[in-house]
C-alpha positions in Angstrom: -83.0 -65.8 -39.6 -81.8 -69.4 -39.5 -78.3 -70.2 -38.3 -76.8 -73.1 -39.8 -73.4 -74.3 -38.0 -72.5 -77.0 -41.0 -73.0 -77.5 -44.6 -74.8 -80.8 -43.4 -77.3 -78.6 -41.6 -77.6 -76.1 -44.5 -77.6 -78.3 -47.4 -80.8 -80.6 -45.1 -82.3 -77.4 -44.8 -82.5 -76.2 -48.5 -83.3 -79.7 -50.0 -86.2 -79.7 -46.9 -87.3 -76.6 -48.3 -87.7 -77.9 -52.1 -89.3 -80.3 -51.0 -91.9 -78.2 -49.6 -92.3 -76.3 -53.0 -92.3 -79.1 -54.8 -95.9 -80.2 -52.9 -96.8 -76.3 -52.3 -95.2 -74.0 -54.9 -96.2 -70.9 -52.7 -94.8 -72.3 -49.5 -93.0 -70.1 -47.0 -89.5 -69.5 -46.2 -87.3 -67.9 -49.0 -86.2 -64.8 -47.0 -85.7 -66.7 -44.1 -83.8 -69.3 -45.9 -81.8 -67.0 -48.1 -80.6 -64.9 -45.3 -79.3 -67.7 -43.0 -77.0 -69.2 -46.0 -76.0 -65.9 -46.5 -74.6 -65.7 -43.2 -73.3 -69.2 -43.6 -71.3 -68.3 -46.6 -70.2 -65.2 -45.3 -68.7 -67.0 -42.2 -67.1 -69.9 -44.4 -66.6 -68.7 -47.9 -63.6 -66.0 -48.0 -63.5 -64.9 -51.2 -67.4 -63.9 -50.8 -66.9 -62.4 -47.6 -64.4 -60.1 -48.9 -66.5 -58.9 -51.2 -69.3 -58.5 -48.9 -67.3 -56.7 -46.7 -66.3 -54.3 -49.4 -69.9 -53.7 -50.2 -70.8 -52.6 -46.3 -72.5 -55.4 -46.6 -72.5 -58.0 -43.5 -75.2 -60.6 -41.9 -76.1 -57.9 -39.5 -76.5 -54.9 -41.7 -78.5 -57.0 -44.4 -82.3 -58.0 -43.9 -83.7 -58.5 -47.0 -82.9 -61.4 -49.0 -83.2 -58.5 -52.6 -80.2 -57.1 -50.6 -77.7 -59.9 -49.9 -74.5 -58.9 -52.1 -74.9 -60.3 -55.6 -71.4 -62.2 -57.4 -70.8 -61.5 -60.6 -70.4 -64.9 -62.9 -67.4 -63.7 -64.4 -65.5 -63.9 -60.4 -66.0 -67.4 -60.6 -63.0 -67.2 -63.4 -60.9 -66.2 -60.5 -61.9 -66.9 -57.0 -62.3 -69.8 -55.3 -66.4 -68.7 -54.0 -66.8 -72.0 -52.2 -67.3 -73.3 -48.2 -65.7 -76.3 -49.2 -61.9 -76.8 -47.8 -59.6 -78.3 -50.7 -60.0 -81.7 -49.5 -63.7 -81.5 -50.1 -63.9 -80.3 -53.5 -64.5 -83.3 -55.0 -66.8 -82.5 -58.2 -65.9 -79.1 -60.1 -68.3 -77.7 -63.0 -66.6 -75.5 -65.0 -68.0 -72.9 -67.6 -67.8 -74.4 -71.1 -65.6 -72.7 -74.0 -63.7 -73.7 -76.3 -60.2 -73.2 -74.7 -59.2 -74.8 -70.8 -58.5 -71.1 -69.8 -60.6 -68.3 -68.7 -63.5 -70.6 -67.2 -66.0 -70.5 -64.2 -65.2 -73.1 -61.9 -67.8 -73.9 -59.2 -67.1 -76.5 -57.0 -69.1 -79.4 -55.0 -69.3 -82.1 -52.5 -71.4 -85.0 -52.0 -73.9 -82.6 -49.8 -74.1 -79.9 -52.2 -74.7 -82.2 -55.1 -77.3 -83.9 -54.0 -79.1 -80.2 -53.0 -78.5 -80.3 -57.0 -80.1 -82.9 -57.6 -82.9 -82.2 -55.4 -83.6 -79.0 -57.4 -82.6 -80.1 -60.8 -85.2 -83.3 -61.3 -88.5 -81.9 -60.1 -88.0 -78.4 -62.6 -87.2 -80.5 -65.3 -89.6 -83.3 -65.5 -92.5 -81.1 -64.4 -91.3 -79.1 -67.4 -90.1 -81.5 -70.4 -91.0 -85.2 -69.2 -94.5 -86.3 -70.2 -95.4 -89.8 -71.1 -95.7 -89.3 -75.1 -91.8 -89.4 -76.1 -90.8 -93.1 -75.2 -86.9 -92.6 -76.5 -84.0 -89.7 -75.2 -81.5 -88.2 -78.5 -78.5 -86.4 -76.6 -77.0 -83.9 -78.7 -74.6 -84.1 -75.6 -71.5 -86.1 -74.7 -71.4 -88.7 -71.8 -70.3 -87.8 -68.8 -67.0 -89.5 -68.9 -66.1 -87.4 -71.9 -67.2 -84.3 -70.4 -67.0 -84.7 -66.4 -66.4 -80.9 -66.1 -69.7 -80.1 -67.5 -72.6 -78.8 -65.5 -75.1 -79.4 -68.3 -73.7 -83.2 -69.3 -73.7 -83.7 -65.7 -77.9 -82.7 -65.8 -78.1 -85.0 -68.9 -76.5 -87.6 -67.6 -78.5 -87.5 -64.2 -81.8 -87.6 -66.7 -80.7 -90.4 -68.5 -80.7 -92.2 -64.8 -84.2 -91.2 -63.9 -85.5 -92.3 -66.9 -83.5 -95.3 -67.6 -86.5 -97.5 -68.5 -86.3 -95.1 -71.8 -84.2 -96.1 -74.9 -81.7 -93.2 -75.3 -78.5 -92.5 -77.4 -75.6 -90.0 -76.5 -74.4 -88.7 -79.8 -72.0 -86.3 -79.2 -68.3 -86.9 -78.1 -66.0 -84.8 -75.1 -65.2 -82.2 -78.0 -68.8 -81.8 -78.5 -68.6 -83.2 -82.1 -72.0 -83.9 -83.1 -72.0 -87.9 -84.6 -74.7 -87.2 -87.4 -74.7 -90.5 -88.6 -75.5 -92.1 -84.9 -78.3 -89.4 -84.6 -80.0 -90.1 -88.0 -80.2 -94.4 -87.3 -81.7 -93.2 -84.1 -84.1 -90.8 -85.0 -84.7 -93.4 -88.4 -85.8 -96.0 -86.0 -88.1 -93.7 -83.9 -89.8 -93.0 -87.0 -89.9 -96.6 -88.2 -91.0 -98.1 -85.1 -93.3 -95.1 -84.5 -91.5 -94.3 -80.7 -92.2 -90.7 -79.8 -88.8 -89.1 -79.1 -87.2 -86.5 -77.3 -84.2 -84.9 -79.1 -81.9 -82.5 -76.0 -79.3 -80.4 -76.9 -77.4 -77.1 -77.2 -78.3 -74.8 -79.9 -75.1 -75.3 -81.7 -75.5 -79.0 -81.7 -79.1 -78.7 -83.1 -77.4 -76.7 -85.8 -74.8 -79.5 -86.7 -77.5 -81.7 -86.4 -79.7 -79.3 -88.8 -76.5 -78.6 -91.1 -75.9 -82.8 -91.7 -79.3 -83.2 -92.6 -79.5 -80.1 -95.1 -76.1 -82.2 -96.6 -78.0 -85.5 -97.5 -80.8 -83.6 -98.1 -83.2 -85.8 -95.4 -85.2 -84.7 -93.1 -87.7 -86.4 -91.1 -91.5 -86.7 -89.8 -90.8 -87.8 -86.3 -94.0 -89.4 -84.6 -96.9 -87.3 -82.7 -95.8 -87.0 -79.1 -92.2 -85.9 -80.2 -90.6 -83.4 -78.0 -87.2 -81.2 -78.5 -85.2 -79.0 -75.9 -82.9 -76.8 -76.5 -80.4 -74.3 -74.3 -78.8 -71.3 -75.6 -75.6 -70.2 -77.1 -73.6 -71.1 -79.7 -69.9 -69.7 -78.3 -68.2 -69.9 -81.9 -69.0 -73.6 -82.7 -71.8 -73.3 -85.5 -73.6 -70.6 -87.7 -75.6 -68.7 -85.5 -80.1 -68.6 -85.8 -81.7 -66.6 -83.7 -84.3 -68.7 -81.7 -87.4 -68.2 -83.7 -85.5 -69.7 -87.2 -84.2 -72.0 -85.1 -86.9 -73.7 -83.9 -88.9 -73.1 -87.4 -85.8 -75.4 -89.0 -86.3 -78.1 -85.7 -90.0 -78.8 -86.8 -89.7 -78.6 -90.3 -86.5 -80.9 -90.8 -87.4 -83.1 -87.6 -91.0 -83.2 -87.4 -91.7 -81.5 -84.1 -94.1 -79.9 -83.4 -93.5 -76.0 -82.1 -95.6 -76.2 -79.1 -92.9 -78.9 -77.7 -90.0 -77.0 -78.0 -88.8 -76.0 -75.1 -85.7 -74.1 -73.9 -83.9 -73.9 -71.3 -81.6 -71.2 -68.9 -78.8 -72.8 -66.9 -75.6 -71.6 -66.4 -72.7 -73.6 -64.4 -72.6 -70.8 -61.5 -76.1 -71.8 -60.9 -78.0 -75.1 -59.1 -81.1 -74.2 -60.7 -82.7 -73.7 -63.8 -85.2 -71.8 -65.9 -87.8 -73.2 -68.5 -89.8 -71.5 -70.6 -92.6 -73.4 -71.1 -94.2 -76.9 -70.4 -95.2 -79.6 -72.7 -98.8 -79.9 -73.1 -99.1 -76.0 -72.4 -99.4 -73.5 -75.8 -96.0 -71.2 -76.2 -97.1 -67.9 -75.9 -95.1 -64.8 -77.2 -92.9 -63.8 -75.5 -92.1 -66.7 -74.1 -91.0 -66.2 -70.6 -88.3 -68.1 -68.1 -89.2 -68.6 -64.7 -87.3 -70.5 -62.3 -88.5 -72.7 -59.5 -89.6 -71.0 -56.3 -86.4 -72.1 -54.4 -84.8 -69.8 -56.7 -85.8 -65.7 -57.9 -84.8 -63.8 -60.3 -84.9 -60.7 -60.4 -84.7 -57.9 -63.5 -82.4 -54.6 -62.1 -81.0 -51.7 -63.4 -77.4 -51.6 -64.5 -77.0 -47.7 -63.0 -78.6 -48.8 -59.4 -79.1 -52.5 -59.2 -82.9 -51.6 -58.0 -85.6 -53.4 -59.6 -86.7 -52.1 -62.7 -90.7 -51.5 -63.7 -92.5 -54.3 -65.2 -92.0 -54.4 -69.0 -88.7 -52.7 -68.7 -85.2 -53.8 -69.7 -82.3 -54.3 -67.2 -79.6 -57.0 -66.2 -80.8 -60.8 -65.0 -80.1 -61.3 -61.3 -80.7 -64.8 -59.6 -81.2 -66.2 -56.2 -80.2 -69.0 -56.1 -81.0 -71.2 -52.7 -79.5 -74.7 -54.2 -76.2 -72.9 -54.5 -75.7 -73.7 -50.5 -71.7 -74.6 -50.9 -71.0 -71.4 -53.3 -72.7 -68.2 -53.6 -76.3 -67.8 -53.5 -77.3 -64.6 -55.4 -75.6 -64.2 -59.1 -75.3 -61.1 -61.1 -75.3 -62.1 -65.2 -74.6 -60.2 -67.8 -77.7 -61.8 -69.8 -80.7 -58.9 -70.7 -84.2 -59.4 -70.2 -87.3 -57.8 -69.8 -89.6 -58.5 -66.4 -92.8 -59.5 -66.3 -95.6 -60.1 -64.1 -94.7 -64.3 -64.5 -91.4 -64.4 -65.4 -88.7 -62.8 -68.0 -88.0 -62.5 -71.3 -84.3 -63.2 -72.1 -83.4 -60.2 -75.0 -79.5 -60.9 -75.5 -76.1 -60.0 -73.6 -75.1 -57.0 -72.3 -72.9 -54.9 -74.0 -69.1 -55.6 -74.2 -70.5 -58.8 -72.4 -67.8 -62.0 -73.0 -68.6 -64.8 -75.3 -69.0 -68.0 -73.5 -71.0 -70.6 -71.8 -73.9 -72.8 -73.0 -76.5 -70.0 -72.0 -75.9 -66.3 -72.5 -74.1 -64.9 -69.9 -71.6 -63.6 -67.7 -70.6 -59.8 -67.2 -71.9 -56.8 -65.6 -71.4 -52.8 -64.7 -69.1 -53.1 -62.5 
C-alpha cells in the first residue's frame, strides 16, 4: 500500500496515475492506489473515519480496494467528508436543486482541483470532441452565474480547452434557458454551414425543444453536428424518457442519433461516465463506463456484494480523483452490469429527487 503523508503527495500521485491510463488504459495500480488514499482519508477526514470505524472497517483490517467503506451521496447533505481544514476549502460544488437547502456540498483546493481537471479533460474529449463540430451551444450558465455548480464548472473548463471554437452560453444562474440566443446561434451554424455541438441538461434540451415546438421551427443543423446530454430533470421541465428524448433532438435539431451522447456525473464525484463516443455506432443498451482511474461497481442492496452480470442492483463508484473527499460513493441510481460497463435503469425506490444525474439514496 502507498502511504501518502500530504495531500500534495496524494493528489501528485493520482494525477501521475491518470496520466498513466491515459497512454495505457490497462496500466497498473488501482488497488494499490485506492488503498493508500483510503488510509489518507481515514487519518485526515473525520467525518469518514467515523464512519469507517463504525463499519469495523480501518486501513489495517481492509485489503481490497471492493472493500474500503463506501459513503452514501446523500451524507454529503450533512457532513463535512473533506481533508481540507476550513481555511483551505476554497472552491465548494454543491448538488443542484431548486432550493439552497438540503444539498451535497463537496469541497476543494487548488490540489484537488487540478486532480479534477486531470480526470475530467481526457474522458471528455476522448468521448465528445472530434474535429467535425467547429462551434460549442451551452444549454448551461457561465460560471459566474453558477460558481457552486460541478457541471458549469466542467463546461466552463471545456469552453477553455477549446477556446479556438466559437461558443455561446445560453442559459442564466437560474438555469433559464434564453431560446432566442440559442436559435440565432444555432441559425447561424446552419447558415454558415459550422458543424455544432449543442451541451446541456435534459431539462434544458426540453426548454430548448418546448421554444421551438412554440414558433413552430426546427432546424437541419450541418453533417458533423454533435449533441450531449446529462440526466435528470428535478422538477424544472416535462419529463421524456431518454429514447423520445433524443428522437425529438434529431428530428427538431438535425442531429444525427449516433452523436448523441450522455453523460453520468454527479457533484460527489471527480469523474465521469459516457456512454458512447462519437464516430462509434450506439448500441442498445447503451452502457456507461467510466475511466480506469475510477470503477464502478453494480451490488446488491441486501449485501452490498457484487451482483451476476446482467442482474440489477445499486451503482457504486470508486472514485480515485476524489483524493480530498471520499473515494468510494454509494448512489441510489439502478443499473444493470455488464461485461463493459452498466446500464443505468432509474432510481431506487423512495430514492430523493435531485441532482443533474439520477441519484443519491441507499439501504441503509
Amino acid at each position: 500500500m502507498t502511504n501518502f503523508t500530504s495531500l500534495t503527495e496524494a493528489c501528485d500521485a493520482v494525477s501521475t496515475f491518470i496520466q498513466r491510463c491515459v497512454d495505457n488504459p490497462h496500466a497498473a495500480g488501482f488497488g494499490e492506489l485506492a488503498l493508500g488514499l483510503f488510509a489518507f482519508q481515514f487519518a485526515h477526514n473525520t467525518p469518514f473515519a467515523n464512519l469507517c470505524q463504525a463499519e469495523n472497517l480501518t486501513p489495517e483490517t481492509v485489503g481490497d480496494w471492493r472493500d474500503i467503506p463506501t459513503v452514501q451521496t446523500r451524507a454529503f447533505k450533512s457532513l463535512d467528508l473533506t481533508v481540507l481544514p476550513e481555511a483551505d476549502r476554497e472552491t465548494l460544488f454543491r448538488s443542484s436543486g431548486t432550493t439552497q437547502v438540503d444539498r451535497s456540498r463537496h469541497f476543494h483546493c487548488a490540489e484537488t482541483l487540478a486532480v479534477y481537471h486531470a480526470s475530467l479533460w481526457p474522458w471528455f474529449a476522448g468521448h465528445v470532441v472530434d474535429e467535425s463540430a467547429n462551434r460549442l451551444l451551452f444549454l448551461f450558465p457561465e460560471l459566474g452565474q453558477a460558481p457552486e455548480s460541478s457541471l458549469v464548472h466542467m463546461m466552463d473548463t471545456v469552453a477553455k480547452r477549446l477556446a479556438k471554437r466559437e461558443h455561446c452560453f445560453a442559459t442564466d444562474g437560474q438555469w433559464r434557458i434564453d431560446g432566442q440566443a440559442a436559435v440565432d446561434f444555432l441559425h447561424d451554424c446552419a447558415t454558415q454551414n459550422e458543424p455544432v455541438t449543442i451541451l446541456g441538461t435534459a431539462f434544458s434540451f426540453v426548454h430548448l425543444l418546448d421554444h421551438l415546438d412554440a414558433d413552430a421551427m426546427d432546424f437541419q443543423l450541418p453533417s458533423g453536428s454533435a449533441a450531449m446530454e446529462t440526466g435528470g430533470y428535478k422538477g424544472r421541465s416535462r419529463e421524456m424518457p431518454r429514447p423520445k428524448l433524443h428522437q425529438a433532438i434529431t428530428a427538431k435539431l438535425g442531429v444525427a442519433s449516433g452523436r448523441i451522447i450522455c453523460e453520468y456525473g454527479m457533484c460527489e464525484l471527480s469523474s465521469q461516465a459516457y456512454d458512447s463516443k462519437l464516430g462509434q455506432a450506439n448500441t442498445a443498451p447503451r452502457l456507461f463506463r467510466f475511466p480506469p482511474w475510477a470503477r464502478a461497481r453494480v451490488v446488491s442492496p441486501e449485501t452490498l456484494a457484487d451482483v451476476e452480470l446482467g442482474q440489477a442492483g445499486l451503482l457504486q463508484v470508486v472514485d480515485l480523483a476524489n483524493a480530498g473527499s471520499a473515494l468510494s460513493l454509494q448512489t441510489s441510481d439502478l443499473a444493470k452490469r455488464h461485461a463493459d460497463g452498466f446500464e443505468l435503469l432509474g432510481r431506487a425506490e423512495l430514492a430523493e429527487s435531485r441532482g443533474c444525474s439520477l441519484m443519491n439514496l441507499t439501504h441503509a
